Amino acid sequence: MTGITSNPRRLKGAPSRPRFYRAPWLHGLLLLCLLCQMPVSWAKGVYQAPQDFLQEIFDGKPPPPQTLWITREIGEGARAILGHPLRLMRVHYWTRGERSVWILEEIGKEQPITLGIVIKANHVEQMRVLIYRESRGDEVRQPFFLDQFKGAGLRDGDKLDRAIDGVSGATLSTRALTKLARLALFLDRQRNAHGSP
Amino acid sequence: MVRHKKHHGVRLRSLFLWHRYFGLASALFVMTLAVSGVLINYSDDLRLNKRPVQADWLLDWYGIAAPAIAGGYATPAHWITQVGERIYFDKQEINDAVPPLYGALQVADTLVVAAGNQLLLLTPQGEMIDRLSGLEGLPDSVRAVGAGGGHVIVRTPRGNYQGDDQFLTWRPIDANGVDWARTAPLPPSLRDALVKRYRGADVSWERLLLDLHSGRLFGRAGVAVMNIAALLMVLLAVSGAWHFFKRKRR
């Protein structure tokens, strides 16, 4: 037992461990600090910042935003899709070549869902949930759900030309995303009809 | 045999007496539950969830107080004011506005409101034209909004920027000759109305009825009392049924 203190793991005469290692509360404090340093976006359900989405879609060089003014005709069409007025008198989009990108919002149950939608040749090329603020139902951001929209276009009545299988427990979010896909396709058609870039 | 019948009659009378006591004790609660329950069932039709409670004593009971209002930004015909975490166009809450409010002014026929990390564009009637953020090219961290030479100018920690007519392109400029939006004391009538509007925003008549129905309006004691009332109603039903069948058998 010579050379062994009451703590069997501590050798007598060995240099004492730094205070940090001996104080569990310091570990907790460090963890708390690290959590505070984490991007706030995660806590708020920001899966991808809209700016980052644009950067990704346009290979790091997004074009300047374009503006589509909501005329009476467009407003009525948007209202028919959403079930309520658009609440904005102009909407922005980004376009290069055949592609246009729309970043739109619609309330799922109580909070708005921010969706990035890429339209190419009157069909959905890609959709991504950028910000999800509801407490439940964020399964709609998963590819197994969003991939259903790929290639979707509009048929008569500005409805999607395919059925979208909902996610159980996220009915309202499913509905909101379907409306936004229809709205993006509708607005893209309007910008083409009005000769916007 | 006679003795048995007599004993049976006493028990029945006793039961009837208890039944009456249960009924009397639960009468007020039955009325409360029934009336509030029916109203809750028709809450959507009566738009009770959209109607704010305005009675001061009820809002005091809920402990809802309005924060102090420092002042507002006056435009030629309207006021833009922040009360707590809400921003108002006159007495109407701007739903998409996120505090803090950094300034508001009118340039030509557009109301420009700098709030949070956004610039809100409104018609003079308060309709939302657009919401601009960094995504649309707005400089980061806008801390004040002003006007100069017919253009909107924003102040940020990195300098001042002047927007184009569409508010989509911003170029750095000097701050000379900029008329920055400043707060001014609100008219007392508007301030009182905003305090009332703010206090009532979180408590609708539906909320009040739900809290009355569950007893939560009176805290934990209220919930306990409602639970006891529910138990009394069960006893009332049991004693009533018992009494009915006993009398039928006699």
Short mmCIF file of C-alpha atoms in Angstrom, two decimals:
data_model
loop_
_atom_site.label_atom_id
_atom_site.label_comp_id
_atom_site.label_asym_id
_atom_site.label_seq_id
_atom_site.Cartn_x
_atom_site.Cartn_y
_atom_site.Cartn_z
CA MET A 1 0.00 0.00 0.00
CA THR A 2 3.05 2.20 0.15
CA GLY A 3 2.67 5.20 -2.06
CA ILE A 4 -1.10 4.84 -2.38
CA THR A 5 -3.35 7.42 -0.78
CA SER A 6 -6.90 6.88 0.43
CA ASN A 7 -7.94 7.38 -3.17
CA PRO A 8 -6.65 4.24 -4.83
CA ARG A 9 -6.50 5.90 -8.21
CA ARG A 10 -4.34 8.78 -7.00
CA LEU A 11 -0.65 8.29 -6.56
CA LYS A 12 0.93 10.02 -3.62
CA GLY A 13 3.12 12.85 -4.70
CA ALA A 14 1.67 12.94 -8.17
CA PRO A 15 0.77 16.45 -9.32
CA SER A 16 -2.83 17.25 -8.50
CA ARG A 17 -5.24 17.36 -11.43
CA PRO A 18 -6.16 20.81 -12.66
CA ARG A 19 -9.19 22.34 -11.00
CA PHE A 20 -11.19 21.97 -14.22
CA TYR A 21 -11.01 18.17 -14.09
CA ARG A 22 -12.02 18.10 -10.45
CA ALA A 23 -15.10 20.32 -10.74
CA PRO A 24 -18.08 18.69 -12.44
CA TRP A 25 -19.99 21.96 -12.27
CA LEU A 26 -17.38 23.47 -14.57
CA HIS A 27 -18.13 20.75 -17.10
CA GLY A 28 -21.81 21.65 -16.90
CA LEU A 29 -21.01 25.32 -17.33
CA LEU A 30 -18.87 24.57 -20.38
CA LEU A 31 -21.63 22.45 -21.89
CA LEU A 32 -24.11 25.27 -21.28
CA CYS A 33 -21.76 27.76 -22.95
CA LEU A 34 -21.36 25.43 -25.93
CA LEU A 35 -25.12 25.06 -26.23
CA CYS A 36 -25.47 28.84 -26.13
CA GLN A 37 -22.93 29.12 -28.91
CA MET A 38 -24.86 26.74 -31.14
CA PRO A 39 -26.65 28.48 -33.99
CA VAL A 40 -29.94 29.88 -32.76
CA SER A 41 -31.42 28.68 -36.00
CA TRP A 42 -31.50 25.08 -34.82
CA ALA A 43 -33.58 25.97 -31.81
CA LYS A 44 -36.06 27.78 -34.02
CA GLY A 45 -36.38 25.02 -36.60
CA VAL A 46 -34.39 26.83 -39.30
CA TYR A 47 -33.25 23.87 -41.36
CA GLN A 48 -31.65 26.03 -44.01
CA ALA A 49 -31.44 29.82 -44.15
CA PRO A 50 -33.24 31.12 -47.24
CA GLN A 51 -30.02 32.86 -48.31
CA ASP A 52 -28.17 29.55 -48.16
CA PHE A 53 -30.90 27.88 -50.18
CA LEU A 54 -30.51 30.49 -52.92
CA GLN A 55 -26.73 30.12 -52.83
CA GLU A 56 -27.07 26.37 -53.25
CA ILE A 57 -29.58 26.53 -56.08
CA PHE A 58 -27.62 29.14 -58.04
CA ASP A 59 -24.16 27.66 -57.40
CA GLY A 60 -23.08 30.37 -54.99
CA LYS A 61 -24.12 33.30 -57.19
CA PRO A 62 -27.79 34.05 -56.73
CA PRO A 63 -29.27 36.62 -59.10
CA PRO A 64 -30.91 39.79 -57.74
CA PRO A 65 -34.54 39.42 -56.65
CA GLN A 66 -37.31 40.10 -59.13
CA THR A 67 -40.72 41.46 -58.21
CA LEU A 68 -44.14 40.24 -59.23
CA TRP A 69 -46.89 42.71 -58.39
CA ILE A 70 -50.08 41.07 -57.24
CA THR A 71 -52.75 42.38 -59.55
CA ARG A 72 -56.42 41.80 -58.89
CA GLU A 73 -56.41 38.79 -61.21
CA ILE A 74 -53.34 37.24 -59.59
CA GLY A 75 -54.70 38.04 -56.13
CA GLU A 76 -57.94 36.21 -56.88
CA GLY A 77 -56.06 33.18 -58.18
CA ALA A 78 -53.82 33.15 -55.11
CA ARG A 79 -56.83 33.48 -52.86
CA ALA A 80 -58.51 30.51 -54.53
CA ILE A 81 -55.39 28.41 -53.89
CA LEU A 82 -54.68 29.52 -50.35
CA GLY A 83 -58.23 29.95 -49.16
CA HIS A 84 -57.37 33.44 -47.92
CA PRO A 85 -55.87 36.60 -49.41
CA LEU A 86 -52.13 36.66 -50.10
CA ARG A 87 -51.65 39.59 -47.68
CA LEU A 88 -48.81 41.04 -49.78
CA MET A 89 -49.06 43.31 -52.77
CA ARG A 90 -45.84 42.11 -54.32
CA VAL A 91 -43.88 38.87 -54.18
CA HIS A 92 -40.18 38.31 -54.89
CA TYR A 93 -38.54 35.52 -56.80
CA TRP A 94 -35.13 34.72 -58.20
CA THR A 95 -34.60 33.48 -61.71
CA ARG A 96 -31.84 32.42 -64.04
CA GLY A 97 -32.32 30.52 -67.27
CA GLU A 98 -35.41 28.34 -67.08
CA ARG A 99 -35.40 28.17 -63.33
CA SER A 100 -37.24 30.36 -60.88
CA VAL A 101 -37.03 30.12 -57.11
CA TRP A 102 -39.86 31.13 -54.81
CA ILE A 103 -39.56 31.45 -51.07
CA LEU A 104 -43.09 31.43 -49.71
CA GLU A 105 -44.80 31.09 -46.37
CA GLU A 106 -48.07 29.60 -45.24
CA ILE A 107 -49.44 28.83 -41.80
CA GLY A 108 -49.65 25.13 -40.99
CA LYS A 109 -51.65 25.08 -37.80
CA GLU A 110 -50.58 28.23 -36.00
CA GLN A 111 -47.14 29.19 -37.29
CA PRO A 112 -45.88 29.94 -40.80
CA ILE A 113 -43.83 27.34 -42.64
CA THR A 114 -41.16 28.80 -44.95
CA LEU A 115 -40.71 26.79 -48.11
CA GLY A 116 -38.18 27.10 -50.93
CA ILE A 117 -39.57 25.95 -54.28
CA VAL A 118 -37.64 25.64 -57.52
CA ILE A 119 -39.75 25.71 -60.68
CA LYS A 120 -38.43 24.68 -64.07
CA ALA A 121 -40.51 24.55 -67.24
CA ASN A 122 -43.81 24.85 -65.31
CA HIS A 123 -43.00 21.93 -63.04
CA VAL A 124 -41.62 21.62 -59.55
CA GLU A 125 -37.96 20.73 -59.71
CA GLN A 126 -37.28 20.82 -56.01
CA MET A 127 -38.94 21.75 -52.74
CA ARG A 128 -37.36 22.23 -49.35
CA VAL A 129 -38.74 23.21 -45.95
CA LEU A 130 -36.44 26.02 -44.85
CA ILE A 131 -38.04 27.12 -41.59
CA TYR A 132 -40.55 25.08 -39.61
CA ARG A 133 -41.99 26.86 -36.59
CA GLU A 134 -44.76 24.50 -35.49
CA SER A 135 -44.11 22.28 -32.49
CA ARG A 136 -45.13 19.09 -34.31
CA GLY A 137 -45.45 17.74 -37.82
CA ASP A 138 -42.00 18.55 -39.16
CA GLU A 139 -41.88 15.14 -40.86
CA VAL A 140 -43.03 17.07 -43.93
CA ARG A 141 -39.45 18.27 -44.36
CA GLN A 142 -38.25 14.74 -45.04
CA PRO A 143 -37.38 13.74 -48.63
CA PHE A 144 -39.86 10.82 -48.58
CA PHE A 145 -42.63 13.41 -48.46
CA LEU A 146 -41.14 16.27 -50.49
CA ASP A 147 -40.03 13.99 -53.36
CA GLN A 148 -43.71 13.47 -54.22
CA PHE A 149 -43.78 17.03 -55.54
CA LYS A 150 -40.90 16.58 -57.97
CA GLY A 151 -42.14 16.99 -61.50
CA ALA A 152 -45.60 18.14 -60.37
CA GLY A 153 -47.40 20.72 -62.49
CA LEU A 154 -50.80 22.34 -62.50
CA ARG A 155 -53.92 20.98 -64.14
CA ASP A 156 -57.35 22.61 -64.51
CA GLY A 157 -58.43 24.60 -61.51
CA ASP A 158 -54.80 25.24 -60.52
CA LYS A 159 -54.70 21.88 -58.76
CA LEU A 160 -51.60 19.67 -58.71
CA ASP A 161 -51.58 17.08 -61.47
CA ARG A 162 -50.95 14.32 -58.94
CA ALA A 163 -52.20 13.20 -55.55
CA ILE A 164 -49.94 13.89 -52.60
CA ASP A 165 -49.97 11.33 -49.79
CA GLY A 166 -50.20 13.15 -46.48
CA VAL A 167 -48.15 12.50 -43.39
CA SER A 168 -50.24 11.25 -40.49
CA GLY A 169 -50.16 13.71 -37.64
CA ALA A 170 -49.11 16.50 -39.99
CA THR A 171 -52.29 16.98 -41.99
CA LEU A 172 -52.29 20.77 -41.77
CA SER A 173 -48.61 21.02 -42.67
CA THR A 174 -49.20 18.69 -45.63
CA ARG A 175 -52.04 20.91 -46.74
CA ALA A 176 -49.94 24.08 -46.32
CA LEU A 177 -47.06 22.66 -48.38
CA THR A 178 -49.41 21.49 -51.12
CA LYS A 179 -50.95 24.96 -51.28
CA LEU A 180 -47.51 26.57 -51.51
CA ALA A 181 -46.46 24.24 -54.33
CA ARG A 182 -49.62 25.19 -56.23
CA LEU A 183 -49.05 28.87 -55.46
CA ALA A 184 -45.45 28.80 -56.70
CA LEU A 185 -46.51 27.11 -59.94
CA PHE A 186 -49.34 29.60 -60.34
CA LEU A 187 -47.12 32.63 -59.68
CA ASP A 188 -44.45 31.30 -62.03
CA ARG A 189 -47.08 30.97 -64.76
CA GLN A 190 -48.20 34.54 -64.04
CA ARG A 191 -44.69 35.95 -64.30
CA ASN A 192 -44.26 34.21 -67.64
CA ALA A 193 -47.62 35.50 -68.82
CA HIS A 194 -46.74 39.04 -67.77
CA GLY A 195 -43.42 38.87 -69.54
CA SER A 196 -41.34 39.21 -66.37
CA PRO A 197 -37.78 37.93 -66.55
CA MET B 1 -92.13 -7.72 8.48
CA VAL B 2 -93.63 -4.36 9.44
CA ARG B 3 -90.39 -3.46 11.15
CA HIS B 4 -88.45 -4.33 8.03
CA LYS B 5 -90.74 -2.17 5.88
CA LYS B 6 -90.42 0.72 8.34
CA HIS B 7 -86.63 0.43 8.30
CA HIS B 8 -86.66 0.33 4.49
CA GLY B 9 -88.79 3.51 4.35
CA VAL B 10 -86.38 5.38 6.63
CA ARG B 11 -83.44 4.39 4.41
CA LEU B 12 -85.28 5.55 1.33
CA ARG B 13 -86.17 8.88 2.92
CA SER B 14 -82.57 9.29 4.00
CA LEU B 15 -81.39 8.56 0.48
CA PHE B 16 -83.88 11.06 -0.92
CA LEU B 17 -82.61 13.63 1.57
CA TRP B 18 -79.00 13.04 0.48
CA HIS B 19 -80.09 13.26 -3.14
CA ARG B 20 -81.61 16.67 -2.46
CA TYR B 21 -78.46 17.86 -0.69
CA PHE B 22 -76.28 16.68 -3.60
CA GLY B 23 -78.61 18.45 -6.01
CA LEU B 24 -78.56 21.71 -4.06
CA ALA B 25 -74.78 21.64 -3.61
CA SER B 26 -74.07 21.02 -7.26
CA ALA B 27 -76.79 23.29 -8.70
CA LEU B 28 -74.54 26.30 -9.21
CA PHE B 29 -71.79 24.19 -10.76
CA VAL B 30 -74.21 22.33 -13.03
CA MET B 31 -75.50 25.67 -14.29
CA THR B 32 -71.95 26.96 -14.81
CA LEU B 33 -70.82 23.81 -16.59
CA ALA B 34 -73.94 23.57 -18.73
CA VAL B 35 -74.00 27.20 -19.85
CA SER B 36 -70.24 27.43 -20.45
CA GLY B 37 -70.25 24.03 -22.18
CA VAL B 38 -72.99 25.01 -24.62
CA LEU B 39 -71.24 28.30 -25.39
CA ILE B 40 -67.91 26.51 -25.95
CA ASN B 41 -69.64 24.14 -28.37
CA TYR B 42 -70.74 27.14 -30.42
CA SER B 43 -67.47 29.02 -29.98
CA ASP B 44 -66.61 29.03 -33.68
CA ASP B 45 -70.08 30.14 -34.74
CA LEU B 46 -70.13 32.90 -32.16
CA ARG B 47 -66.49 33.76 -33.02
CA LEU B 48 -65.67 33.69 -29.32
CA ASN B 49 -62.03 32.87 -30.04
CA LYS B 50 -61.77 36.14 -31.99
CA ARG B 51 -63.42 38.31 -29.38
CA PRO B 52 -60.99 39.69 -26.83
CA VAL B 53 -62.03 40.14 -23.25
CA GLN B 54 -61.98 43.88 -22.57
CA ALA B 55 -63.30 44.07 -19.02
CA ASP B 56 -60.52 45.53 -16.89
CA TRP B 57 -61.45 43.57 -13.77
CA LEU B 58 -61.24 40.27 -15.66
CA LEU B 59 -57.87 41.19 -17.18
CA ASP B 60 -56.71 42.25 -13.72
CA TRP B 61 -57.89 38.86 -12.45
CA TYR B 62 -55.71 37.18 -15.09
CA GLY B 63 -52.82 39.41 -13.99
CA ILE B 64 -52.27 40.88 -17.46
CA ALA B 65 -50.65 44.29 -17.41
CA ALA B 66 -49.58 46.36 -20.39
CA PRO B 67 -45.94 47.40 -20.53
CA ALA B 68 -45.10 51.08 -20.45
CA ILE B 69 -45.43 52.72 -23.86
CA ALA B 70 -42.46 54.96 -24.53
CA GLY B 71 -44.01 56.67 -27.54
CA GLY B 72 -44.75 56.07 -31.16
CA TYR B 73 -43.71 57.12 -34.64
CA ALA B 74 -46.09 59.62 -36.19
CA THR B 75 -46.74 59.58 -39.93
CA PRO B 76 -48.98 62.24 -41.53
CA ALA B 77 -52.17 60.38 -40.65
CA HIS B 78 -51.21 57.40 -38.51
CA TRP B 79 -49.12 56.16 -35.61
CA ILE B 80 -46.81 53.17 -35.54
CA THR B 81 -46.25 52.01 -31.98
CA GLN B 82 -44.60 49.13 -30.19
CA VAL B 83 -46.35 47.80 -27.11
CA GLY B 84 -44.48 44.94 -25.51
CA GLU B 85 -43.75 42.37 -28.21
CA ARG B 86 -46.39 43.75 -30.57
CA ILE B 87 -46.32 46.52 -33.15
CA TYR B 88 -49.44 48.46 -34.04
CA PHE B 89 -50.63 50.52 -36.99
CA ASP B 90 -52.86 52.91 -35.04
CA LYS B 91 -54.91 50.42 -33.00
CA GLN B 92 -54.44 47.50 -35.42
CA GLU B 93 -51.69 44.99 -34.75
CA ILE B 94 -49.30 44.45 -37.67
CA ASN B 95 -49.21 40.66 -37.68
CA ASP B 96 -45.94 40.21 -39.54
CA ALA B 97 -43.98 42.81 -37.60
CA VAL B 98 -41.31 41.52 -35.26
CA PRO B 99 -39.96 43.89 -32.60
CA PRO B 100 -37.96 45.89 -31.80
CA LEU B 101 -39.41 48.83 -33.70
CA TYR B 102 -36.59 51.05 -34.94
CA GLY B 103 -38.61 53.68 -36.76
CA ALA B 104 -41.43 54.45 -39.15
CA LEU B 105 -42.13 57.20 -41.64
CA GLN B 106 -44.04 57.91 -44.81
CA VAL B 107 -42.27 58.52 -48.11
CA ALA B 108 -44.57 59.45 -50.99
CA ASP B 109 -47.50 57.04 -50.61
CA THR B 110 -45.62 54.29 -48.79
CA LEU B 111 -45.32 53.79 -45.06
CA VAL B 112 -41.92 52.36 -44.19
CA VAL B 113 -41.56 50.52 -40.89
CA ALA B 114 -38.17 49.28 -39.67
CA ALA B 115 -38.72 46.44 -37.22
CA GLY B 116 -36.55 43.52 -36.23
CA ASN B 117 -34.44 42.63 -39.24
CA GLN B 118 -37.11 43.66 -41.70
CA LEU B 119 -38.39 46.70 -43.50
CA LEU B 120 -42.17 46.60 -43.85
CA LEU B 121 -43.82 48.58 -46.62
CA LEU B 122 -47.45 49.52 -46.03
CA THR B 123 -50.04 51.50 -47.88
CA PRO B 124 -51.28 54.62 -46.07
CA GLN B 125 -54.32 52.49 -45.15
CA GLY B 126 -52.12 49.92 -43.42
CA GLU B 127 -52.21 47.14 -46.04
CA MET B 128 -48.98 45.22 -46.35
CA ILE B 129 -47.17 45.85 -49.63
CA ASP B 130 -43.97 43.98 -48.93
CA ARG B 131 -41.67 42.61 -46.26
CA LEU B 132 -38.00 43.09 -47.03
CA SER B 133 -35.09 41.39 -45.34
CA GLY B 134 -31.49 40.57 -46.21
CA LEU B 135 -32.87 38.08 -48.72
CA GLU B 136 -34.13 40.98 -50.84
CA GLY B 137 -30.97 43.01 -50.37
CA LEU B 138 -31.80 45.00 -47.24
CA PRO B 139 -28.58 45.88 -45.36
CA ASP B 140 -28.07 43.92 -42.13
CA SER B 141 -28.89 45.28 -38.68
CA VAL B 142 -31.01 48.29 -39.57
CA ARG B 143 -31.20 50.47 -36.45
CA ALA B 144 -32.98 53.59 -37.74
CA VAL B 145 -34.93 54.74 -40.74
CA GLY B 146 -35.07 58.22 -42.23
CA ALA B 147 -35.71 60.12 -45.41
CA GLY B 148 -33.58 62.40 -47.52
CA GLY B 149 -34.14 63.70 -51.03
CA GLY B 150 -37.32 61.67 -51.38
CA HIS B 151 -35.50 58.41 -50.68
CA VAL B 152 -35.60 56.07 -47.72
CA ILE B 153 -32.34 55.82 -45.81
CA VAL B 154 -31.47 53.22 -43.21
CA ARG B 155 -28.80 53.43 -40.56
CA THR B 156 -26.78 50.33 -39.72
CA PRO B 157 -23.64 49.81 -37.60
CA ARG B 158 -21.64 49.82 -40.86
CA GLY B 159 -23.05 53.08 -42.16
CA ASN B 160 -26.06 54.57 -43.88
CA TYR B 161 -27.68 53.21 -47.02
CA GLN B 162 -30.11 54.76 -49.44
CA GLY B 163 -32.73 52.60 -51.10
CA ASP B 164 -33.93 52.85 -54.67
CA ASP B 165 -37.59 53.38 -55.57
CA GLN B 166 -38.31 49.66 -55.27
CA PHE B 167 -36.35 49.30 -51.99
CA LEU B 168 -34.39 46.44 -53.54
CA THR B 169 -31.01 48.10 -54.11
CA TRP B 170 -29.19 49.97 -51.35
CA ARG B 171 -26.09 52.12 -51.77
CA PRO B 172 -23.93 53.65 -49.02
CA ILE B 173 -24.37 57.39 -48.46
CA ASP B 174 -23.39 60.10 -45.97
CA ALA B 175 -25.83 60.88 -43.21
CA ASN B 176 -26.00 64.61 -43.98
CA GLY B 177 -29.47 66.02 -44.41
CA VAL B 178 -31.27 62.87 -43.32
CA ASP B 179 -34.49 63.34 -41.41
CA TRP B 180 -34.48 60.36 -39.07
CA ALA B 181 -37.76 59.04 -37.69
CA ARG B 182 -38.12 59.94 -34.00
CA THR B 183 -40.56 58.83 -31.34
CA ALA B 184 -43.17 61.25 -30.08
CA PRO B 185 -45.62 61.04 -27.17
CA LEU B 186 -48.83 59.27 -28.13
CA PRO B 187 -52.19 61.01 -27.91
CA PRO B 188 -53.72 59.86 -24.58
CA SER B 189 -56.78 58.37 -26.29
CA LEU B 190 -54.60 56.19 -28.54
CA ARG B 191 -52.37 55.17 -25.65
CA ASP B 192 -55.38 54.09 -23.58
CA ALA B 193 -56.84 52.20 -26.53
CA LEU B 194 -53.52 50.42 -27.16
CA VAL B 195 -53.21 49.44 -23.51
CA LYS B 196 -56.70 47.97 -23.66
CA ARG B 197 -56.03 46.25 -26.99
CA TYR B 198 -52.73 44.80 -25.78
CA ARG B 199 -54.18 43.51 -22.52
CA GLY B 200 -57.11 41.87 -24.26
CA ALA B 201 -55.09 40.29 -27.05
CA ASP B 202 -54.24 37.10 -25.18
CA VAL B 203 -57.57 36.46 -23.48
CA SER B 204 -60.49 35.67 -25.72
CA TRP B 205 -64.00 34.88 -24.54
CA GLU B 206 -63.36 31.29 -25.56
CA ARG B 207 -60.33 31.16 -23.26
CA LEU B 208 -62.38 32.67 -20.43
CA LEU B 209 -65.19 30.11 -20.90
CA LEU B 210 -62.74 27.22 -21.05
CA ASP B 211 -61.11 28.41 -17.85
CA LEU B 212 -64.51 28.85 -16.19
CA HIS B 213 -65.61 25.40 -17.39
CA SER B 214 -62.53 23.71 -15.99
CA GLY B 215 -62.29 25.87 -12.87
CA ARG B 216 -58.82 27.11 -13.85
CA LEU B 217 -60.14 30.66 -13.67
CA PHE B 218 -59.86 30.31 -9.89
CA GLY B 219 -56.53 28.54 -9.89
CA ARG B 220 -55.90 25.11 -8.38
CA ALA B 221 -58.67 25.57 -5.85
CA GLY B 222 -61.10 26.20 -8.71
CA VAL B 223 -60.08 22.98 -10.45
CA ALA B 224 -60.47 21.06 -7.18
CA VAL B 225 -63.94 22.57 -6.63
CA MET B 226 -64.97 21.61 -10.17
CA ASN B 227 -63.70 18.08 -9.56
CA ILE B 228 -65.77 17.88 -6.39
CA ALA B 229 -68.76 19.25 -8.32
CA ALA B 230 -68.25 16.54 -10.94
CA LEU B 231 -68.17 13.94 -8.17
CA LEU B 232 -71.36 15.39 -6.71
CA MET B 233 -73.03 15.08 -10.08
CA VAL B 234 -72.03 11.44 -10.26
CA LEU B 235 -73.48 10.89 -6.77
CA LEU B 236 -76.60 12.78 -7.83
CA ALA B 237 -77.04 10.49 -10.79
CA VAL B 238 -76.44 7.36 -8.69
CA SER B 239 -78.68 8.43 -5.80
CA GLY B 240 -81.38 9.54 -8.24
CA ALA B 241 -81.32 6.23 -10.09
CA TRP B 242 -81.23 4.29 -6.83
CA HIS B 243 -84.19 6.22 -5.48
CA PHE B 244 -86.13 5.71 -8.70
CA PHE B 245 -85.67 1.95 -8.78
CA LYS B 246 -86.30 1.54 -5.06
CA ARG B 247 -89.62 3.37 -5.30
CA LYS B 248 -90.55 1.36 -8.36
CA ARG B 249 -89.89 -1.88 -6.50
CA ARG B 250 -92.09 -0.74 -3.59
#
